[in-house]
Coordinates of C-alpha atoms in Angstrom, one line a residue:
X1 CA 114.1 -9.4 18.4
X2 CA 116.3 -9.2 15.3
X3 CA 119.8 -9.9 15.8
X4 CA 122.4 -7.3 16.3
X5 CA 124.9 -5.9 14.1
X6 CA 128.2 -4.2 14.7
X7 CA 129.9 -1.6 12.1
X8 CA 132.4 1.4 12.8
X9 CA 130.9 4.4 12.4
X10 CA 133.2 7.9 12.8
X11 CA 135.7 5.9 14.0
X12 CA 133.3 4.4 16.7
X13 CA 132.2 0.7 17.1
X14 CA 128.6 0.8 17.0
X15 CA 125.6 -1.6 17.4
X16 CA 122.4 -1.2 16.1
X17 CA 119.2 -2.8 14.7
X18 CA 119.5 -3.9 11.5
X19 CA 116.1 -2.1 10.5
X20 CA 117.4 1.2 11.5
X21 CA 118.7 3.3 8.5
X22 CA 122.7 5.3 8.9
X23 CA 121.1 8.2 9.0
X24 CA 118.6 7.0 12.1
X25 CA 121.8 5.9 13.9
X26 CA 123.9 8.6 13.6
X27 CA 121.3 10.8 15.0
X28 CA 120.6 8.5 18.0
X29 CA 124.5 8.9 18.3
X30 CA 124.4 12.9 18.2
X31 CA 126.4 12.6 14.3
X32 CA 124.6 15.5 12.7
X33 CA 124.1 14.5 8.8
X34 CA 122.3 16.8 6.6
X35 CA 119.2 15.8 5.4
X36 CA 116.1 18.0 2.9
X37 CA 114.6 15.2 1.2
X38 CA 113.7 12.9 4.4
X39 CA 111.7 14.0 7.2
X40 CA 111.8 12.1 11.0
X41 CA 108.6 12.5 12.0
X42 CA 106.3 9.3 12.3
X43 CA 105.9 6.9 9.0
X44 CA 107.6 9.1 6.5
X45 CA 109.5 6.7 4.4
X46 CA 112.9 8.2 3.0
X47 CA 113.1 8.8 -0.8
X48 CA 116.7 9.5 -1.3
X49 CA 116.3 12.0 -4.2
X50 CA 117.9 14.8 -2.4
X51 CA 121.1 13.3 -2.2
X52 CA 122.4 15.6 1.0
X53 CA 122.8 13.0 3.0
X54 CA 125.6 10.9 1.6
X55 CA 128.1 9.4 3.3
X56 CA 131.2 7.5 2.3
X57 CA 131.6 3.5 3.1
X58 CA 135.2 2.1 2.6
X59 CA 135.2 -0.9 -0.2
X60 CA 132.0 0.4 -2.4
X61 CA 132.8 2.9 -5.3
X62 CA 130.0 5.1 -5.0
X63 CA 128.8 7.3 -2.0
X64 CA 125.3 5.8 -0.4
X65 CA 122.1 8.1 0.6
X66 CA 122.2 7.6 4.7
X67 CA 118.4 8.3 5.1
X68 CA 118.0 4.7 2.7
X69 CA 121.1 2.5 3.2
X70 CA 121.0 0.2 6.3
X71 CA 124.4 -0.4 7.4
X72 CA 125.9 -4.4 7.3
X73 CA 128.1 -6.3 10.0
X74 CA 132.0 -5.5 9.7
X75 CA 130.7 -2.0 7.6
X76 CA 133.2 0.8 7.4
X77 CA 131.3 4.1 7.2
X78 CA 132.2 7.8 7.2
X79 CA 130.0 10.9 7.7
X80 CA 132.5 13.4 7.7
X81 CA 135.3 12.6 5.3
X82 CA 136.6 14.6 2.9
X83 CA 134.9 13.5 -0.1
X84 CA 131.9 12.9 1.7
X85 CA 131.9 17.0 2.8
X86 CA 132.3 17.6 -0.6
X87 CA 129.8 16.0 -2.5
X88 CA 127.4 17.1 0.0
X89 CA 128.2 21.0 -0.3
X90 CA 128.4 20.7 -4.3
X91 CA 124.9 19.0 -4.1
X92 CA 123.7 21.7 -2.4
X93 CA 125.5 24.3 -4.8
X94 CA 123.4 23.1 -7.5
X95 CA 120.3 23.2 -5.8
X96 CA 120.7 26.9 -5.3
X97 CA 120.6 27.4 -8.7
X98 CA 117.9 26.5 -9.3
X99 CA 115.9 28.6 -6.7
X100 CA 115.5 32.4 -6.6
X101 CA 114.9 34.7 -3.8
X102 CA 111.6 32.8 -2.7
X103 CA 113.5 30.3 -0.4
X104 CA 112.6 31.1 3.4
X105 CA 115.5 32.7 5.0
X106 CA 115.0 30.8 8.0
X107 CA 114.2 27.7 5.8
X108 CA 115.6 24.4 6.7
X109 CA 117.1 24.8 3.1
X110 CA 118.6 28.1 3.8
X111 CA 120.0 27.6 7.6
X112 CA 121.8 24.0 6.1
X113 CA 123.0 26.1 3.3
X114 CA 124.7 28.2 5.7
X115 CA 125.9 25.9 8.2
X116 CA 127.7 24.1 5.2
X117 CA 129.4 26.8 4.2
X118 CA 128.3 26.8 0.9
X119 CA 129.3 28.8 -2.2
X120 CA 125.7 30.5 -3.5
X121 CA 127.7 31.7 -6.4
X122 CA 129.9 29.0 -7.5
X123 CA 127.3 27.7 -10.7
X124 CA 125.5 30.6 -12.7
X125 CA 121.4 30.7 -11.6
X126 CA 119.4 28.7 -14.3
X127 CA 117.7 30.4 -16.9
X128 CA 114.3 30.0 -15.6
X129 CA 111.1 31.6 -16.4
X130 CA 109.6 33.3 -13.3
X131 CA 106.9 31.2 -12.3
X132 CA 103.8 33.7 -10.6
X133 CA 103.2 33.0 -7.0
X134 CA 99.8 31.1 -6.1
X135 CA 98.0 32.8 -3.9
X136 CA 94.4 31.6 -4.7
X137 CA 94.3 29.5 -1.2
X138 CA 93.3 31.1 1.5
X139 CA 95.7 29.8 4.0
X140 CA 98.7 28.4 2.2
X141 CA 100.5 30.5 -0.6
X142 CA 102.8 28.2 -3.2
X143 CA 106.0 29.6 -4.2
X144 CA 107.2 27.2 -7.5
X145 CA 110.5 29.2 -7.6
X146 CA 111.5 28.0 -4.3
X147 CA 111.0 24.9 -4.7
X148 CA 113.5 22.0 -5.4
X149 CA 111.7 18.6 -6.3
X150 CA 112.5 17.2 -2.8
X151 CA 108.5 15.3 -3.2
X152 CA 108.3 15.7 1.0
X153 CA 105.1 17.4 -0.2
X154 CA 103.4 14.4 -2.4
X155 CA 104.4 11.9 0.6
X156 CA 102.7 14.2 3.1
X157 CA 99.8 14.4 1.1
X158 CA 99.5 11.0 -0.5
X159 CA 100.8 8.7 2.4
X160 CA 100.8 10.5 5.8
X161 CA 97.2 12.7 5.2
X162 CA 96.2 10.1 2.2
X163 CA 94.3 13.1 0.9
X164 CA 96.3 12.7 -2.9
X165 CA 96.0 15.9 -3.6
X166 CA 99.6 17.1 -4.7
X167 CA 101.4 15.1 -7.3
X168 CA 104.1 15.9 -9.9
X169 CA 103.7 16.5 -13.6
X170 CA 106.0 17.0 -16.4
X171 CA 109.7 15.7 -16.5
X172 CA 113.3 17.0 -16.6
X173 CA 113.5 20.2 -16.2
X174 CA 110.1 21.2 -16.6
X175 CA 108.9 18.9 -13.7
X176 CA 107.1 21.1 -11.0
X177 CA 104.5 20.4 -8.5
X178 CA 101.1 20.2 -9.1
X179 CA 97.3 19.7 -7.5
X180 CA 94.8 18.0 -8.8
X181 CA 94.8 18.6 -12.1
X182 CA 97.3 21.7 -12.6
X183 CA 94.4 23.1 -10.9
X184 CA 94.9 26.5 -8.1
X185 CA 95.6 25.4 -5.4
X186 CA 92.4 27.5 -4.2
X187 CA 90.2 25.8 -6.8
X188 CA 91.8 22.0 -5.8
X189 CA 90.1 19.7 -3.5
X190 CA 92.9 20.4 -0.2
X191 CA 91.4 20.1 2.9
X192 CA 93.8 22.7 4.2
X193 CA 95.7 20.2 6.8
X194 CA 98.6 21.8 6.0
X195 CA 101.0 19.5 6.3
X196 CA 102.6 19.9 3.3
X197 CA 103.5 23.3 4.4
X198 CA 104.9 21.8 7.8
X199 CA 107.7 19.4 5.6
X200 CA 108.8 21.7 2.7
X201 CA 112.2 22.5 3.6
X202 CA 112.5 25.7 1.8
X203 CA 109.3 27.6 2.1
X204 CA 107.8 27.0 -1.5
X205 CA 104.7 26.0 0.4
X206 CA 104.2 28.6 3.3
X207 CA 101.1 29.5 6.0
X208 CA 99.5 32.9 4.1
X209 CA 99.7 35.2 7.0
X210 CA 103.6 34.9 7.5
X211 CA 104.3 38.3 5.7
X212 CA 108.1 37.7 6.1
X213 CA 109.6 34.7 7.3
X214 CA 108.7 31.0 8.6
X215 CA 110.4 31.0 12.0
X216 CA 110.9 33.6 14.7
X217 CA 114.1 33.6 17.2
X218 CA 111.5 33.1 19.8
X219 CA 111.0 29.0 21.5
X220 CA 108.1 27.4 20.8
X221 CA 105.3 26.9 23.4
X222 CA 103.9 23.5 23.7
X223 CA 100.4 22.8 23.9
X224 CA 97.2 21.0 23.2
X225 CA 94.8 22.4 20.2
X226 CA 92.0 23.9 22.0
X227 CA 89.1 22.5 18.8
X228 CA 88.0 19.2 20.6
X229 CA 88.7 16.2 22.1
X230 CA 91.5 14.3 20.2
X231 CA 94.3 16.1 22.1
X232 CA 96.8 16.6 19.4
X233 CA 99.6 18.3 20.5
X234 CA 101.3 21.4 19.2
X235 CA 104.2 24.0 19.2
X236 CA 102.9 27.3 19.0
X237 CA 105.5 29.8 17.3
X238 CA 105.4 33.1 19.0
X239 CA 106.5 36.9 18.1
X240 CA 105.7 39.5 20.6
X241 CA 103.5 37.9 22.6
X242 CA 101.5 36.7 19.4
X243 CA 101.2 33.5 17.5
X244 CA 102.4 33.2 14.3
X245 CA 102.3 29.9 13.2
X246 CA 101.5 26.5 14.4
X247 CA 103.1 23.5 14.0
X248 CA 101.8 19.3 15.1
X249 CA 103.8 18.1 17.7
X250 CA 104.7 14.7 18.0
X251 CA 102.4 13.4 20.3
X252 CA 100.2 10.0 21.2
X253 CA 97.1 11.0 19.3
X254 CA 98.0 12.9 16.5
X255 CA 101.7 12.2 16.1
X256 CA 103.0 15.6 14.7
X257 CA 99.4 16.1 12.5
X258 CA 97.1 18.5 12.7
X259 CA 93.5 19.5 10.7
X260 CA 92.8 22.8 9.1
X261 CA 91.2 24.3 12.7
X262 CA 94.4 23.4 14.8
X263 CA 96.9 24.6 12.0
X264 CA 95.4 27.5 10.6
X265 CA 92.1 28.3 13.4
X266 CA 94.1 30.4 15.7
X267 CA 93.3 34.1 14.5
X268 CA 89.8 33.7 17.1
X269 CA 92.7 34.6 20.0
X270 CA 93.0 38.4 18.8
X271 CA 90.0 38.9 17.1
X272 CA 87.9 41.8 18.4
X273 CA 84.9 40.1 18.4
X274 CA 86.0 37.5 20.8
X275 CA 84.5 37.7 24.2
X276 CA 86.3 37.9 27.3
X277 CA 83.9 38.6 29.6
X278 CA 79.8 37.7 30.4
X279 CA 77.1 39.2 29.0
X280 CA 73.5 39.0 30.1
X281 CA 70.8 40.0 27.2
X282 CA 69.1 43.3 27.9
X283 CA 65.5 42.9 29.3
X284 CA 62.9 44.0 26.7
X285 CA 65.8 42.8 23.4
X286 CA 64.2 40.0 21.4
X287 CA 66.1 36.8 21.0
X288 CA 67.4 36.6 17.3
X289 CA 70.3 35.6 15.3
X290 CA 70.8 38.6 13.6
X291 CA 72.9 40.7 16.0
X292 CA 76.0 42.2 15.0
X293 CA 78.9 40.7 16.2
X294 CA 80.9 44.3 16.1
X295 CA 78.7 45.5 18.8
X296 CA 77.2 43.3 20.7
X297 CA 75.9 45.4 23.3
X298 CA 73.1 46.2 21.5
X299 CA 71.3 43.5 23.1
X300 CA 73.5 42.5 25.9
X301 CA 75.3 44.3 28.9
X302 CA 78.5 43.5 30.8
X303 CA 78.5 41.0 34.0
X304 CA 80.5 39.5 36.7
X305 CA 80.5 35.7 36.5
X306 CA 78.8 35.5 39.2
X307 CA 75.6 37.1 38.7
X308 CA 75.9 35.6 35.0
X309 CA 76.2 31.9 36.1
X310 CA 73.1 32.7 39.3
X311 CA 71.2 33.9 36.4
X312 CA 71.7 31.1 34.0
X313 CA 71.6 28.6 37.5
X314 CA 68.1 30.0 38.5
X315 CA 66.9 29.9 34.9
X316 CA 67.4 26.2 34.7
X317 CA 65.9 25.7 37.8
X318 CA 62.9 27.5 37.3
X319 CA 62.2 25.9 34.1
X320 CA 62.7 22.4 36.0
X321 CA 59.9 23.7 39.0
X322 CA 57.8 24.2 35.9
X323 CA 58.3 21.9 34.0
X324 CA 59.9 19.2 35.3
X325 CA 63.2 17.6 35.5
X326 CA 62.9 15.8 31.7
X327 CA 62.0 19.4 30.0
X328 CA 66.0 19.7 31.1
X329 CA 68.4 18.6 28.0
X330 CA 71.9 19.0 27.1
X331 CA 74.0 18.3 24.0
X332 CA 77.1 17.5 24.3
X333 CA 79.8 17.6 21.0
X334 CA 82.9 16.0 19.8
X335 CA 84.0 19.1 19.2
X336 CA 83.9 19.9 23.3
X337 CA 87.6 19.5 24.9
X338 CA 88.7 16.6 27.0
X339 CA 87.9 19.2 30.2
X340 CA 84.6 20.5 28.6
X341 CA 83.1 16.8 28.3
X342 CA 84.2 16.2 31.3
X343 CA 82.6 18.8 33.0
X344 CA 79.2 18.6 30.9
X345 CA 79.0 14.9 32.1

């Protein structure tokens, strides 16, 4: 184990790993620092581009980036001094200008705006040509005016999901965002995992079926995605007794990840054509694939559970009086839940 090192932080002798980061200490502490550009979930490296996360160290001239700079033995560090506050809040004054109306209200960007006590007014909004919003992918919608260059995006997509579709392109002021090849995002090669959307801080990149905002007053429910047997876990964001959005929690299996089904799959729970009870086919219907889903009981009628599972029990067991026991097969599927698998075993 690497050796120790001691260094006043907040007025507070401290210890700590010298592999942990300020910013990773402070928050083991309870020291809030504000962050947009670095992201605590599992294996996101920080970038530092941001720059809302500065802090002040007695002895150095310059202010450091807390999500980068590991802290030294004797180190004199301040969070909340004066100058600190300062540069922090104009750093965030000048990022506003640059976005329009497109941020989230309930953004990360937007609810550390406000907790800062920013001035939205203090610089005059850039003279920037309204850039169309992107709605050519079916699940995610981009929003270029919202966003501010933070590249949480490009990690998610080149180093957590290793999918490289999302770069940058251009420089200076014109630098934006871009996929594939300055392609639609519709018309890229995204796989839809979405967690791009799940890291950008100000709702440039946002799920397509939030009409208004990306988080709801209400807690989060955890869970387990329902698609198959990895486990990952989630925290499904609720409004009236209805998701809206979910999000990968972080836990053994997927750590905070999640694939296009357990992101973006959960419409199926309030769909009409879901069914919620048995149905036994009507005697006399043929057995076909083309039956419309809207009305099902064109072929089928109601049932309890019981007489549906006696039916389907005495089916099997007729066929194996028949037939034998090997005419009897099953196929089981990845897809299948932990419980399912167990169950069809």
């Amino acid at each position: 184990m690497d050796k120790l090192i001691s260094f006043s932080l907040d007025d507070q002798q401290v210890t700590a790993s010298p592999d942990e980061t300020i910013w990773q200490i402070a928050k083991r502490l309870g020291h809030t620092i504000p962050h947009l550009c670095f992201n605590d979930k599992p294996n996101y490296r920080p970038d530092g581009n941001c720059r809302t996360c500065m802090v002040e160290i007695e002895g150095e001239r310059t202010l450091a980036a807390s999500c980068c700079r590991k802290p030294d033995n004797g180190m004199v560090i301040h969070t909340q001094s004066k100058r600190a506050i300062s540069i922090r809040q104009g750093v965030m004054e000048l990022l506003n200008t640059d976005i329009n109306q497109n941020v989230a209200v309930k953004s990360n960007f937007a609810e550390l705006a406000q907790s800062m006590n920013i001035d939205p007014y203090r610089f005059p909004k850039t003279q920037q040509q309204q850039q169309q919003n992107d709605d050519s992918h079916p699940a995610i919608t981009v929003k270029l005016d919202a966003c501010i260059h933070c590249n949480l995006c490009v990690r998610a997509c080149r180093e957590i999901q290793v999918n490289d579709v999302i770069g940058l392109s251009q420089r200076g002021a014109k630098e934006k965002i871009t996929f594939d090849f300055d392609d639609p995002m519709g018309d890229s090669t995204c796989v839809a995992c979405g967690e791009c959307v799940q890291v950008c801080p100000t709702g440039a990149l946002k799920e397509s079926q939030l009409t208004s905002d990306l988080k709801t007053d209400e807690a989060p429910v955890r869970s387990i995605c329902p698609y198959c047997g990895v486990g990952c876990q989630v925290n499904l964001h609720t409004s009236n007794n209805k998701i809206t959005f979910v999000e990968g929690a972080n836990g053994p299996s997927n750590e905070g990840r999640l694939c296009v089904k357990g992101r973006f799959g959960y419409d199926y729970i309030t769909s009409e054509q879901r069914l919620t009870e048995p149905l036994i086919r009507l005697e006399g219907r043929e057995k076909g694939i083309n039956i419309d889903p809207e009305n099902p009981l064109s072929h089928f009628r109601k049932a309890t559970w019981a007489e549906a599972l006696d039916k389907a029990a005495n089916g099997f067991l007729a066929h194996k009086q028949q037939y034998g026991g090997h005419a009897l097969a099953g196929f089981g599927s990845a897809k299948c839940s932990n419980e399912e698998a167990y169950l069809f075993q």
